[in-house]
């Protein structure tokens, strides 16, 4: 059985741990590999190597650091389909969806290659007579990243390329559910010319994360994952005086106005809610129909009836299995709770299966109406292919409903009215808003700006805020005495 290696001090090494976790293909339960829980001494070695490497890496010219990112982006493009295929096997995504996972990560690496422009500080001449002030953005030191299962290429790439191009060293702890993709990312990073020790990869769960949260050498932690774990990491990390950014769970609403284009609504809502098996933090889990838009539910239902999950290389499959048996059980129990608590289940995907892959963690597309905000189905993050439809009379009611939600990751509005769109985008308390765009994930020259209970921290992931997160600003105020120059040993010029 293949054991997933660690990357420590530039070497891919076998862990001495005897605590191993199976990496499972969720479509058929095949064990693809085993991932070791990194031992304490291996964690120490990774942190020590990252600390030592920082001393020299921070002084490598920014142009050289950026060139590694250019090479890395090119290599990722060359290996794009290979990476997507690894994702398909260890996470079950369809090939098209997996390619998107890789591509959205490549875009962040391209942005990292722009670091020379992004890391420029500010200058001001003559802040007082003959005194100038200027600032530099300098790296922090050792940074660490803890990533979730649902985007095993994109989310590690949200983190380590930006951190490293800024002059930091980085320790990645990827999800134990799909570590094969991040390991391939690491191999390609070394191939792109990353010096040894700049990136370390360790594996495991809470004990390994705790080690990163406790070690003084680790200056900043980037986390993406569930709310409960994010809250723990944010509070423990900040208690230990680290900088922490934690992108966490979500419950995203799409508001549908009666003046919207019905065909666009139906096409977009179906894909945005059940695509990627609902395992997207920006996917839509609640659709709020305003006024007469409620009459479109039949068409949404017809759209759901055309959705067929399947295995990754089935070109007609809309999405793949859930990541694990535990995830599937959690989704089924929330579907059951919806029925018990009085919602109407128009389509129930609880008993879905795929011929030849009966062991897969399948959940079929599931559609509820008459959902109220007191139901668990509404309150809990389902992270599965389940859409809850709700009905309100006015745009104000829709806005109030969303603003009451503890989450604030993404939302979208479908309308043909600019005035409605303007009011919605201004009043809504959510960090990423789509106007006739169902899943408004910002490209990497912006930042990923979840709000409220969907983000803990101050400075968001990637984009300019990502650069800020991974750097410290140093502000220099300087004065040079002209009489010193004029009277210096080699100075013949008279400045006066
Ligand atoms: P998770 O919180 O279970 O795991 C995330 C990471 O934390 C993994 O690396 C895991 O090993 C580690 N971890 C798990 N338990 C831990 C503990 N007790 N202490 C320390 N570390 C621990 O999340 P997941 O199931 O892998 O991912 C799905 C979640 O991620 C969903 O809630 C989803 O909304 C969220 N997510 C959010 C965003 C965003 O940008 N806001 C993006 C993707 C996913």
Short mmCIF file of C-alpha atoms and ligand atoms in Angstrom, two decimals:
data_model
loop_
_atom_site.label_atom_id
_atom_site.label_comp_id
_atom_site.label_asym_id
_atom_site.label_seq_id
_atom_site.Cartn_x
_atom_site.Cartn_y
_atom_site.Cartn_z
CA UNK A 1 0.00 0.00 0.00
CA UNK A 2 1.36 3.41 -1.01
CA UNK A 3 2.13 5.56 2.01
CA UNK A 4 1.85 9.28 1.34
CA UNK A 5 5.25 10.86 2.06
CA UNK A 6 6.04 13.97 4.07
CA UNK A 7 8.02 16.82 2.55
CA UNK A 8 10.64 17.88 5.08
CA UNK A 9 13.68 20.00 4.32
CA UNK A 10 13.32 19.43 0.60
CA UNK A 11 13.09 15.63 0.80
CA UNK A 12 10.04 13.43 0.30
CA UNK A 13 10.35 11.05 3.25
CA UNK A 14 8.38 8.15 4.72
CA UNK A 15 6.94 8.96 8.12
CA UNK A 16 7.90 6.76 11.05
CA UNK A 17 4.33 7.03 12.33
CA UNK A 18 2.28 3.89 12.79
CA UNK A 19 -0.90 5.93 12.87
CA UNK A 20 -2.19 5.71 9.30
CA UNK A 21 -5.44 6.96 7.74
CA UNK A 22 -6.88 5.38 4.59
CA UNK A 23 -7.32 7.61 1.54
CA UNK A 24 -10.49 6.27 -0.03
CA UNK A 25 -12.01 6.62 -3.50
CA UNK A 26 -15.55 7.71 -2.54
CA UNK A 27 -17.09 6.20 -5.68
CA UNK A 28 -16.13 2.62 -4.84
CA UNK A 29 -14.38 2.59 -1.40
CA UNK A 30 -11.06 1.47 -2.92
CA UNK A 31 -8.18 2.36 -0.57
CA UNK A 32 -5.81 4.38 -2.74
CA UNK A 33 -3.09 5.08 -0.18
CA UNK A 34 -2.49 5.62 3.50
CA UNK A 35 -1.63 8.96 4.99
CA UNK A 36 0.53 9.04 8.13
CA UNK A 37 -0.10 11.24 11.17
CA UNK A 38 3.24 13.06 11.37
CA UNK A 39 5.18 12.28 14.55
CA UNK A 40 6.27 14.97 17.03
CA UNK A 41 9.91 14.73 15.98
CA UNK A 42 8.96 15.00 12.29
CA UNK A 43 6.85 18.08 13.10
CA UNK A 44 9.85 19.53 14.94
CA UNK A 45 12.06 18.84 11.92
CA UNK A 46 9.61 20.53 9.54
CA UNK A 47 9.34 23.63 11.73
CA UNK A 48 13.11 23.77 12.25
CA UNK A 49 13.79 23.49 8.52
CA UNK A 50 11.21 26.18 7.72
CA UNK A 51 12.75 28.50 10.35
CA UNK A 52 16.30 27.94 9.11
CA UNK A 53 15.36 28.34 5.44
CA UNK A 54 13.59 31.62 6.16
CA UNK A 55 16.91 33.22 7.12
CA UNK A 56 18.14 32.99 3.52
CA UNK A 57 14.92 32.81 1.52
CA UNK A 58 13.75 36.24 2.71
CA UNK A 59 16.80 37.82 1.07
CA UNK A 60 16.36 36.16 -2.32
CA UNK A 61 15.44 39.00 -4.71
CA UNK A 62 11.74 39.35 -5.35
CA UNK A 63 12.27 38.93 -9.10
CA UNK A 64 13.86 35.50 -8.54
CA UNK A 65 11.04 34.46 -6.23
CA UNK A 66 8.47 35.63 -8.78
CA UNK A 67 10.19 33.71 -11.59
CA UNK A 68 9.71 30.46 -9.66
CA UNK A 69 5.99 31.22 -9.63
CA UNK A 70 6.01 31.82 -13.40
CA UNK A 71 7.68 28.45 -13.92
CA UNK A 72 5.31 26.84 -11.41
CA UNK A 73 2.21 28.21 -13.19
CA UNK A 74 3.56 26.84 -16.49
CA UNK A 75 4.22 23.40 -14.96
CA UNK A 76 0.77 23.29 -13.37
CA UNK A 77 -0.77 24.04 -16.77
CA UNK A 78 1.30 21.27 -18.33
CA UNK A 79 0.11 18.81 -15.64
CA UNK A 80 -3.40 20.20 -15.47
CA UNK A 81 -5.28 17.08 -16.59
CA UNK A 82 -3.04 14.76 -14.57
CA UNK A 83 -3.80 16.77 -11.41
CA UNK A 84 -7.51 16.78 -12.24
CA UNK A 85 -7.46 13.00 -12.61
CA UNK A 86 -5.90 12.58 -9.16
CA UNK A 87 -8.70 14.75 -7.75
CA UNK A 88 -11.27 12.59 -9.53
CA UNK A 89 -9.92 9.46 -7.88
CA UNK A 90 -9.45 10.68 -4.35
CA UNK A 91 -12.46 13.01 -4.16
CA UNK A 92 -14.82 11.69 -6.83
CA UNK A 93 -15.35 14.99 -8.68
CA UNK A 94 -16.33 14.84 -12.33
CA UNK A 95 -13.42 15.54 -14.68
CA UNK A 96 -14.80 18.95 -15.72
CA UNK A 97 -15.27 19.99 -12.10
CA UNK A 98 -11.80 18.75 -11.13
CA UNK A 99 -10.25 20.74 -13.98
CA UNK A 100 -11.93 23.86 -12.57
CA UNK A 101 -10.40 23.09 -9.14
CA UNK A 102 -6.90 23.03 -10.69
CA UNK A 103 -7.46 26.05 -12.91
CA UNK A 104 -8.73 28.33 -10.13
CA UNK A 105 -5.55 27.45 -8.23
CA UNK A 106 -3.31 28.21 -11.22
CA UNK A 107 -4.84 31.68 -11.39
CA UNK A 108 -3.60 32.38 -7.86
CA UNK A 109 -0.09 31.25 -8.81
CA UNK A 110 -0.21 33.66 -11.77
CA UNK A 111 -1.17 36.38 -9.32
CA UNK A 112 1.72 35.38 -7.04
CA UNK A 113 4.05 35.99 -9.99
CA UNK A 114 2.94 39.65 -9.80
CA UNK A 115 4.41 39.99 -6.32
CA UNK A 116 6.95 42.68 -7.32
CA UNK A 117 4.09 45.08 -8.02
CA UNK A 118 1.93 43.86 -5.17
CA UNK A 119 4.64 44.13 -2.53
CA UNK A 120 5.55 47.72 -3.24
CA UNK A 121 5.30 49.96 -0.24
CA UNK A 122 4.44 53.65 -0.04
CA UNK A 123 6.64 56.71 -0.11
CA UNK A 124 6.27 60.36 0.84
CA UNK A 125 8.92 62.98 0.45
CA UNK A 126 9.21 65.95 2.85
CA UNK A 127 6.86 64.75 5.61
CA UNK A 128 8.78 67.41 7.58
CA UNK A 129 11.48 69.67 6.23
CA UNK A 130 13.99 67.41 4.39
CA UNK A 131 12.59 64.30 6.06
CA UNK A 132 11.18 61.42 3.98
CA UNK A 133 9.02 58.46 4.99
CA UNK A 134 8.72 55.22 3.08
CA UNK A 135 7.42 51.75 3.85
CA UNK A 136 8.44 48.23 2.88
CA UNK A 137 6.44 45.04 3.09
CA UNK A 138 8.60 42.38 4.64
CA UNK A 139 7.83 38.68 5.15
CA UNK A 140 6.75 37.35 8.54
CA UNK A 141 8.71 34.11 8.83
CA UNK A 142 7.21 30.63 9.03
CA UNK A 143 3.56 30.50 7.94
CA UNK A 144 1.29 27.44 8.02
CA UNK A 145 -1.82 26.40 6.12
CA UNK A 146 -4.53 23.91 7.05
CA UNK A 147 -6.81 22.99 4.18
CA UNK A 148 -10.18 21.20 3.70
CA UNK A 149 -11.09 18.26 1.50
CA UNK A 150 -13.32 19.99 -1.03
CA UNK A 151 -10.76 21.79 -3.24
CA UNK A 152 -7.51 19.83 -2.81
CA UNK A 153 -5.73 21.81 -5.57
CA UNK A 154 -7.24 25.29 -5.39
CA UNK A 155 -7.16 25.87 -1.64
CA UNK A 156 -3.52 24.89 -0.97
CA UNK A 157 -2.73 27.15 -3.96
CA UNK A 158 -4.66 30.00 -2.31
CA UNK A 159 -2.00 29.87 0.38
CA UNK A 160 1.56 28.69 -0.14
CA UNK A 161 2.46 30.42 -3.45
CA UNK A 162 1.52 33.86 -2.10
CA UNK A 163 3.13 33.28 1.29
CA UNK A 164 6.35 31.99 -0.28
CA UNK A 165 6.65 34.63 -2.99
CA UNK A 166 6.44 37.23 -0.22
CA UNK A 167 9.60 35.70 1.28
CA UNK A 168 8.06 33.46 3.95
CA UNK A 169 8.51 29.74 4.33
CA UNK A 170 5.41 27.57 4.55
CA UNK A 171 4.18 24.40 6.25
CA UNK A 172 1.13 22.86 4.59
CA UNK A 173 -1.14 20.43 6.44
CA UNK A 174 -3.59 19.29 3.77
CA UNK A 175 -6.83 17.43 4.39
CA UNK A 176 -6.20 13.84 5.39
CA UNK A 177 -9.09 12.84 3.09
CA UNK A 178 -7.37 13.79 -0.19
CA UNK A 179 -3.64 14.42 0.30
CA UNK A 180 -2.51 12.98 -3.05
CA UNK A 181 -3.34 16.12 -5.01
CA UNK A 182 -1.47 18.48 -2.65
CA UNK A 183 1.55 16.11 -2.71
CA UNK A 184 1.65 16.34 -6.50
CA UNK A 185 1.40 20.14 -6.21
CA UNK A 186 4.42 20.03 -3.89
CA UNK A 187 6.44 17.85 -6.30
CA UNK A 188 5.78 20.27 -9.14
CA UNK A 189 6.73 23.19 -6.92
CA UNK A 190 10.13 21.62 -6.28
CA UNK A 191 10.45 20.95 -10.02
CA UNK A 192 9.74 24.65 -10.64
CA UNK A 193 12.88 25.48 -8.69
CA UNK A 194 11.67 26.12 -5.14
CA UNK A 195 14.72 25.80 -2.89
CA UNK A 196 14.68 23.07 -0.29
CA UNK A 197 12.95 23.96 2.97
CA UNK A 198 10.79 26.73 1.51
CA UNK A 199 7.73 24.43 1.51
CA UNK A 200 7.17 21.59 3.97
CA UNK A 201 4.17 19.23 3.87
CA UNK A 202 3.03 17.40 6.99
CA UNK A 203 -0.04 15.23 7.48
CA UNK A 204 -2.47 14.43 10.23
CA UNK A 205 -5.38 15.87 12.17
CA UNK A 206 -5.81 17.80 15.43
CA UNK A 207 -2.54 16.86 17.18
CA UNK A 208 -0.45 18.01 14.21
CA UNK A 209 -2.49 21.21 13.87
CA UNK A 210 -2.09 21.84 17.61
CA UNK A 211 1.67 21.56 17.23
CA UNK A 212 1.56 24.33 14.59
CA UNK A 213 -0.72 26.44 16.78
CA UNK A 214 1.61 26.12 19.74
CA UNK A 215 5.05 26.59 18.23
CA UNK A 216 6.42 30.11 18.64
CA UNK A 217 8.25 29.89 15.31
CA UNK A 218 4.96 29.75 13.39
CA UNK A 219 3.92 33.36 12.84
CA UNK A 220 0.72 33.04 10.82
CA UNK A 221 -1.93 30.43 10.16
CA UNK A 222 -4.24 30.27 7.16
CA UNK A 223 -7.19 27.95 7.62
CA UNK A 224 -10.07 26.90 5.38
CA UNK A 225 -12.63 24.42 6.69
CA UNK A 226 -15.63 24.03 8.96
CA UNK A 227 -16.89 26.62 11.45
CA UNK A 228 -16.20 24.57 14.56
CA UNK A 229 -12.60 23.79 13.63
CA UNK A 230 -12.02 27.33 12.33
CA UNK A 231 -13.27 28.85 15.58
CA UNK A 232 -10.93 26.59 17.54
CA UNK A 233 -7.93 27.41 15.33
CA UNK A 234 -8.67 31.13 15.34
CA UNK A 235 -9.04 31.35 19.11
CA UNK A 236 -6.08 29.13 19.95
CA UNK A 237 -3.87 30.71 17.29
CA UNK A 238 -4.62 34.27 18.34
CA UNK A 239 -4.26 33.36 22.03
CA UNK A 240 -0.78 32.26 21.09
CA UNK A 241 -0.30 35.68 19.44
CA UNK A 242 -0.30 34.42 15.87
CA UNK A 243 -1.90 36.07 12.90
CA UNK A 244 -4.85 33.89 11.81
CA UNK A 245 -7.24 33.99 8.86
CA UNK A 246 -9.98 31.35 8.85
CA UNK A 247 -12.44 30.93 5.97
CA UNK A 248 -15.19 28.70 7.31
CA UNK A 249 -18.71 27.36 6.71
CA UNK A 250 -21.54 28.92 4.78
CA UNK A 251 -25.20 28.90 3.94
CA UNK A 252 -25.64 30.87 0.72
CA UNK A 253 -28.97 32.27 -0.51
CA UNK A 254 -29.99 33.08 -4.08
CA UNK A 255 -32.77 35.68 -4.32
CA UNK A 256 -35.03 35.39 -7.36
CA UNK A 257 -37.09 38.41 -8.39
CA UNK A 258 -40.15 37.96 -10.62
CA UNK A 259 -38.57 40.26 -13.24
CA UNK A 260 -35.57 37.94 -13.70
CA UNK A 261 -35.09 35.81 -16.81
CA UNK A 262 -36.73 32.50 -15.89
CA UNK A 263 -34.52 30.36 -18.12
CA UNK A 264 -31.34 31.89 -16.66
CA UNK A 265 -32.65 31.35 -13.13
CA UNK A 266 -33.47 27.68 -13.74
CA UNK A 267 -30.17 26.90 -15.49
CA UNK A 268 -28.04 28.69 -12.94
CA UNK A 269 -29.83 27.60 -9.78
CA UNK A 270 -29.72 23.89 -10.55
CA UNK A 271 -25.95 23.87 -11.20
CA UNK A 272 -25.15 26.25 -8.34
CA UNK A 273 -27.00 24.15 -5.77
CA UNK A 274 -26.18 20.55 -6.63
CA UNK A 275 -22.96 20.96 -8.67
CA UNK A 276 -19.84 19.43 -7.07
CA UNK A 277 -22.27 17.32 -4.98
CA UNK A 278 -23.05 20.50 -3.03
CA UNK A 279 -19.54 20.40 -1.55
CA UNK A 280 -18.73 24.05 -2.30
CA UNK A 281 -18.56 26.78 0.31
CA UNK A 282 -20.01 29.20 -2.26
CA UNK A 283 -22.70 26.81 -3.55
CA UNK A 284 -26.34 27.85 -3.18
CA UNK A 285 -28.30 26.00 -0.50
CA UNK A 286 -31.32 28.30 -0.15
CA UNK A 287 -33.33 29.91 -2.95
CA UNK A 288 -35.59 32.76 -1.90
CA UNK A 289 -38.41 33.37 -4.39
CA UNK A 290 -39.89 36.85 -4.23
CA UNK A 291 -43.60 37.28 -5.09
CA UNK A 292 -44.67 35.61 -8.32
CA UNK A 293 -41.27 34.05 -8.87
CA UNK A 294 -42.63 31.30 -6.57
CA UNK A 295 -44.49 29.97 -9.62
CA UNK A 296 -41.17 28.81 -11.11
CA UNK A 297 -40.63 26.01 -8.63
CA UNK A 298 -42.08 23.46 -11.07
CA UNK A 299 -39.42 24.34 -13.61
CA UNK A 300 -36.70 24.11 -10.95
CA UNK A 301 -38.07 20.68 -10.06
CA UNK A 302 -37.93 19.64 -13.71
CA UNK A 303 -34.32 20.87 -13.85
CA UNK A 304 -33.46 18.77 -10.77
CA UNK A 305 -35.09 15.72 -12.36
CA UNK A 306 -32.61 15.96 -15.24
CA UNK A 307 -29.57 15.90 -12.94
CA UNK A 308 -27.80 12.55 -12.82
CA UNK A 309 -24.81 11.98 -10.52
CA UNK A 310 -22.17 9.52 -11.64
CA UNK A 311 -18.51 8.56 -11.73
CA UNK A 312 -15.77 10.96 -12.77
CA UNK A 313 -15.25 9.76 -16.35
CA UNK A 314 -18.96 9.56 -17.16
CA UNK A 315 -19.27 12.63 -19.40
CA UNK A 316 -22.98 13.01 -18.68
CA UNK A 317 -22.61 12.87 -14.90
CA UNK A 318 -23.55 16.15 -13.23
CA UNK A 319 -21.58 15.46 -10.07
CA UNK A 320 -19.88 12.70 -8.10
CA UNK A 321 -20.25 11.05 -4.69
CA UNK A 322 -19.96 12.71 -1.28
CA UNK A 323 -16.46 12.68 0.15
CA UNK A 324 -17.08 10.08 2.87
CA UNK A 325 -19.66 7.76 4.36
CA UNK A 326 -19.84 10.05 7.41
CA UNK A 327 -20.59 13.07 5.18
CA UNK A 328 -23.32 11.11 3.40
CA UNK A 329 -24.89 10.04 6.73
CA UNK A 330 -24.89 13.64 7.97
CA UNK A 331 -26.66 14.83 4.80
CA UNK A 332 -29.24 12.03 5.00
CA UNK A 333 -30.00 12.90 8.61
CA UNK A 334 -30.58 16.56 7.65
CA UNK A 335 -32.88 15.47 4.80
CA UNK A 336 -34.80 13.31 7.32
CA UNK A 337 -35.02 16.22 9.76
CA UNK A 338 -36.47 18.44 7.02
CA UNK A 339 -39.27 15.94 6.45
CA UNK A 340 -39.90 15.51 10.18
CA UNK A 341 -39.97 19.25 10.78
CA UNK A 342 -42.64 19.87 8.13
CA UNK A 343 -40.84 20.88 4.92
CA UNK A 344 -42.18 19.45 1.64
CA UNK A 345 -39.68 17.17 -0.07
CA UNK A 346 -40.34 17.46 -3.82
CA UNK A 347 -37.37 15.27 -4.78
CA UNK A 348 -35.61 12.99 -2.32
CA UNK A 349 -32.10 11.81 -3.23
CA UNK A 350 -31.60 9.75 -0.06
CA UNK A 351 -31.70 6.38 -1.81
CA UNK A 352 -29.74 7.25 -4.93
CA UNK A 353 -27.24 4.77 -6.30
CA UNK A 354 -25.12 4.36 -9.44
CA UNK A 355 -25.10 1.02 -11.24
CA UNK A 356 -21.76 -0.74 -10.85
CA UNK A 357 -20.78 1.66 -8.03
CA UNK A 358 -23.30 0.68 -5.39
CA UNK A 359 -20.71 1.19 -2.63
CA UNK A 360 -20.25 4.87 -3.54
CA UNK A 361 -21.34 7.64 -1.17
CA UNK A 362 -24.15 8.79 -3.44
CA UNK A 363 -26.78 11.36 -2.60
CA UNK A 364 -29.18 12.30 -5.38
CA UNK A 365 -30.37 15.86 -6.00
CA UNK A 366 -32.82 16.80 -3.28
CA UNK A 367 -35.37 19.62 -3.40
CA UNK A 368 -37.44 20.99 -0.53
CA UNK A 369 -40.11 23.71 -0.45
CA UNK A 370 -41.99 25.25 2.49
CA UNK A 371 -38.77 25.51 4.44
CA UNK A 372 -38.81 27.86 7.44
CA UNK A 373 -35.90 29.50 9.20
CA UNK A 374 -36.52 27.45 12.37
CA UNK A 375 -35.76 24.13 10.62
CA UNK A 376 -32.38 22.40 10.96
CA UNK A 377 -32.40 22.04 7.18
CA UNK A 378 -32.21 25.84 7.01
CA UNK A 379 -29.94 26.48 9.99
CA UNK A 380 -27.25 23.84 9.43
CA UNK A 381 -24.65 23.81 6.69
CA UNK A 382 -25.62 20.69 4.68
CA UNK A 383 -22.68 20.61 2.26
CA UNK A 384 -24.61 18.26 -0.01
CA UNK A 385 -26.81 18.42 -3.14
CA UNK A 386 -29.85 19.74 -1.28
CA UNK A 387 -31.75 22.95 -2.10
CA UNK A 388 -34.27 24.58 0.26
CA UNK A 389 -36.84 26.85 -1.42
CA UNK A 390 -38.40 29.67 0.60
CA UNK A 391 -41.04 32.21 -0.40
CA UNK A 392 -41.32 35.89 0.58
CA UNK A 393 -43.44 38.79 -0.65
CA UNK A 394 -40.85 41.54 -0.98
CA UNK A 395 -37.18 42.22 -1.64
CA UNK A 396 -36.95 43.78 1.85
CA UNK A 397 -38.06 40.50 3.42
CA UNK A 398 -35.46 38.58 1.39
CA UNK A 399 -32.72 40.98 2.49
CA UNK A 400 -33.84 40.76 6.15
CA UNK A 401 -33.79 36.94 6.01
CA UNK A 402 -30.24 36.85 4.66
CA UNK A 403 -28.99 39.53 7.05
CA UNK A 404 -30.35 37.53 9.99
CA UNK A 405 -28.31 34.49 8.96
CA UNK A 406 -25.16 34.01 11.01
CA UNK A 407 -23.25 33.20 7.80
CA UNK A 408 -22.02 35.72 5.24
CA UNK A 409 -19.92 33.98 2.61
CA UNK A 410 -21.82 34.44 -0.66
CA UNK A 411 -25.20 35.39 -2.05
CA UNK A 412 -26.70 36.13 -5.43
CA UNK A 413 -29.62 38.00 -6.87
CA UNK A 414 -31.37 37.40 -10.18
CA UNK A 415 -33.22 40.41 -11.54
CA UNK A 416 -33.46 42.64 -14.61
CA UNK A 417 -33.69 45.81 -12.53
CA UNK A 418 -30.58 47.89 -11.87
CA UNK A 419 -32.34 49.66 -9.00
CA UNK A 420 -33.16 46.37 -7.29
CA UNK A 421 -29.60 45.16 -7.82
CA UNK A 422 -28.18 48.40 -6.42
CA UNK A 423 -30.35 48.21 -3.30
CA UNK A 424 -29.50 44.53 -2.75
CA UNK A 425 -25.73 44.89 -3.14
CA UNK A 426 -25.73 47.91 -0.84
CA UNK A 427 -27.89 46.52 1.98
CA UNK A 428 -26.90 42.86 2.05
CA UNK A 429 -24.58 41.79 4.89
CA UNK A 430 -22.63 39.21 2.93
CA UNK A 431 -19.07 39.51 1.71
CA UNK A 432 -19.39 38.19 -1.88
CA UNK A 433 -22.40 39.19 -3.95
CA UNK A 434 -23.41 37.99 -7.41
CA UNK A 435 -25.79 39.98 -9.60
CA UNK A 436 -27.15 37.48 -12.11
CA UNK A 437 -24.01 35.48 -11.27
CA UNK A 438 -24.87 32.46 -9.11
CA UNK A 439 -21.50 31.70 -7.49
CA UNK A 440 -19.53 34.96 -7.25
CA UNK A 441 -16.08 33.66 -6.31
CA UNK A 442 -13.68 36.58 -6.89
CA UNK A 443 -10.70 36.08 -9.17
CA UNK A 444 -7.29 36.29 -7.48
CA UNK A 445 -6.68 40.00 -8.17
CA UNK A 446 -9.55 40.55 -5.71
CA UNK A 447 -9.69 38.77 -2.35
CA UNK A 448 -12.02 36.04 -1.07
CA UNK A 449 -14.06 38.13 1.33
CA UNK A 450 -16.49 36.08 3.42
CA UNK A 451 -18.21 37.97 6.27
CA UNK A 452 -19.84 37.31 9.64
CA UNK A 453 -19.74 33.66 10.77
CA UNK A 454 -18.11 32.58 7.50
CA UNK A 455 -14.77 34.20 8.28
CA UNK A 456 -12.69 34.73 11.39
CA UNK A 457 -9.87 37.22 11.10
CA UNK A 458 -9.16 40.63 9.62
CA UNK A 459 -7.26 40.21 6.38
CA UNK A 460 -8.78 37.91 3.80
CA UNK A 461 -7.35 35.23 1.56
CA UNK A 462 -5.44 35.91 -1.70
CA UNK A 463 -5.39 39.14 -3.74
CA UNK A 464 -3.99 42.28 -2.14
CA UNK A 465 -5.32 41.23 1.26
CA UNK A 466 -3.47 37.92 0.96
CA UNK A 467 -0.21 39.81 0.38
CA UNK A 468 -0.98 41.95 3.44
CA UNK A 469 -1.69 38.86 5.52
CA UNK A 470 1.70 37.35 4.72
CA UNK A 471 3.72 40.53 5.25
CA UNK A 472 4.61 43.03 7.92
CA UNK A 473 4.84 46.72 7.04
CA UNK A 474 8.01 48.49 8.04
CA UNK A 475 7.87 52.28 7.93
CA UNK A 476 11.10 54.20 7.72
CA UNK A 477 11.49 57.89 8.41
CA UNK A 478 14.82 59.26 7.26
CA UNK A 479 16.79 62.46 7.36
CA UNK A 480 20.20 63.03 5.76
CA UNK A 481 22.28 65.98 6.87
CA UNK A 482 23.58 67.81 3.84
CA UNK A 483 26.49 69.38 5.73
CA UNK A 484 27.75 65.81 6.49
CA UNK A 485 27.86 65.04 2.76
CA UNK A 486 29.47 68.32 1.86
CA UNK A 487 32.19 67.86 4.44
CA UNK A 488 32.67 64.11 3.87
CA UNK A 489 36.11 62.81 2.78
CA UNK A 490 35.31 62.23 -0.91
CA UNK A 491 32.80 64.96 -1.48
CA UNK A 492 33.84 67.91 -3.54
CA UNK A 493 30.35 69.17 -4.37
CA UNK A 494 28.92 72.02 -2.46
CA UNK A 495 25.22 71.37 -1.96
CA UNK A 496 24.46 74.78 -0.55
P1 LIG B 1 -12.78 20.40 8.47
O1 LIG B 1 -12.92 21.59 9.34
O2 LIG B 1 -13.31 19.11 8.97
O3 LIG B 1 -11.24 20.14 8.14
C1 LIG B 1 -10.41 21.16 7.64
C2 LIG B 1 -8.98 20.92 8.09
O4 LIG B 1 -8.91 20.99 9.52
C3 LIG B 1 -8.43 19.55 7.69
O5 LIG B 1 -7.09 19.72 7.29
C4 LIG B 1 -8.52 18.74 8.97
O6 LIG B 1 -7.53 17.75 9.10
C5 LIG B 1 -8.32 19.79 10.05
N1 LIG B 1 -9.02 19.45 11.30
C6 LIG B 1 -10.13 18.69 11.44
N2 LIG B 1 -10.50 18.64 12.74
C7 LIG B 1 -9.61 19.39 13.42
C8 LIG B 1 -9.48 19.73 14.79
N3 LIG B 1 -10.33 19.30 15.71
N4 LIG B 1 -8.46 20.54 15.15
C9 LIG B 1 -7.59 21.00 14.23
N5 LIG B 1 -7.67 20.70 12.91
C10 LIG B 1 -8.67 19.91 12.50
O7 LIG B 1 -13.44 20.79 7.06
P2 LIG B 1 -13.70 19.86 5.81
O8 LIG B 1 -14.83 18.93 6.11
O9 LIG B 1 -12.44 19.30 5.31
O10 LIG B 1 -14.19 20.95 4.74
C11 LIG B 1 -15.53 21.36 4.59
C12 LIG B 1 -15.78 22.67 5.29
O11 LIG B 1 -14.91 23.66 4.77
C13 LIG B 1 -17.19 23.21 5.06
O12 LIG B 1 -17.67 23.72 6.27
C14 LIG B 1 -16.98 24.33 4.05
O13 LIG B 1 -17.95 25.36 4.10
C15 LIG B 1 -15.65 24.84 4.47
N6 LIG B 1 -15.01 25.58 3.39
C16 LIG B 1 -14.97 26.92 3.49
C17 LIG B 1 -14.40 27.67 2.47
C18 LIG B 1 -14.36 29.16 2.55
O14 LIG B 1 -13.61 29.76 1.78
N7 LIG B 1 -15.10 29.81 3.43
C19 LIG B 1 -13.85 27.03 1.35
C20 LIG B 1 -13.91 25.64 1.30
C21 LIG B 1 -14.48 24.92 2.33
#
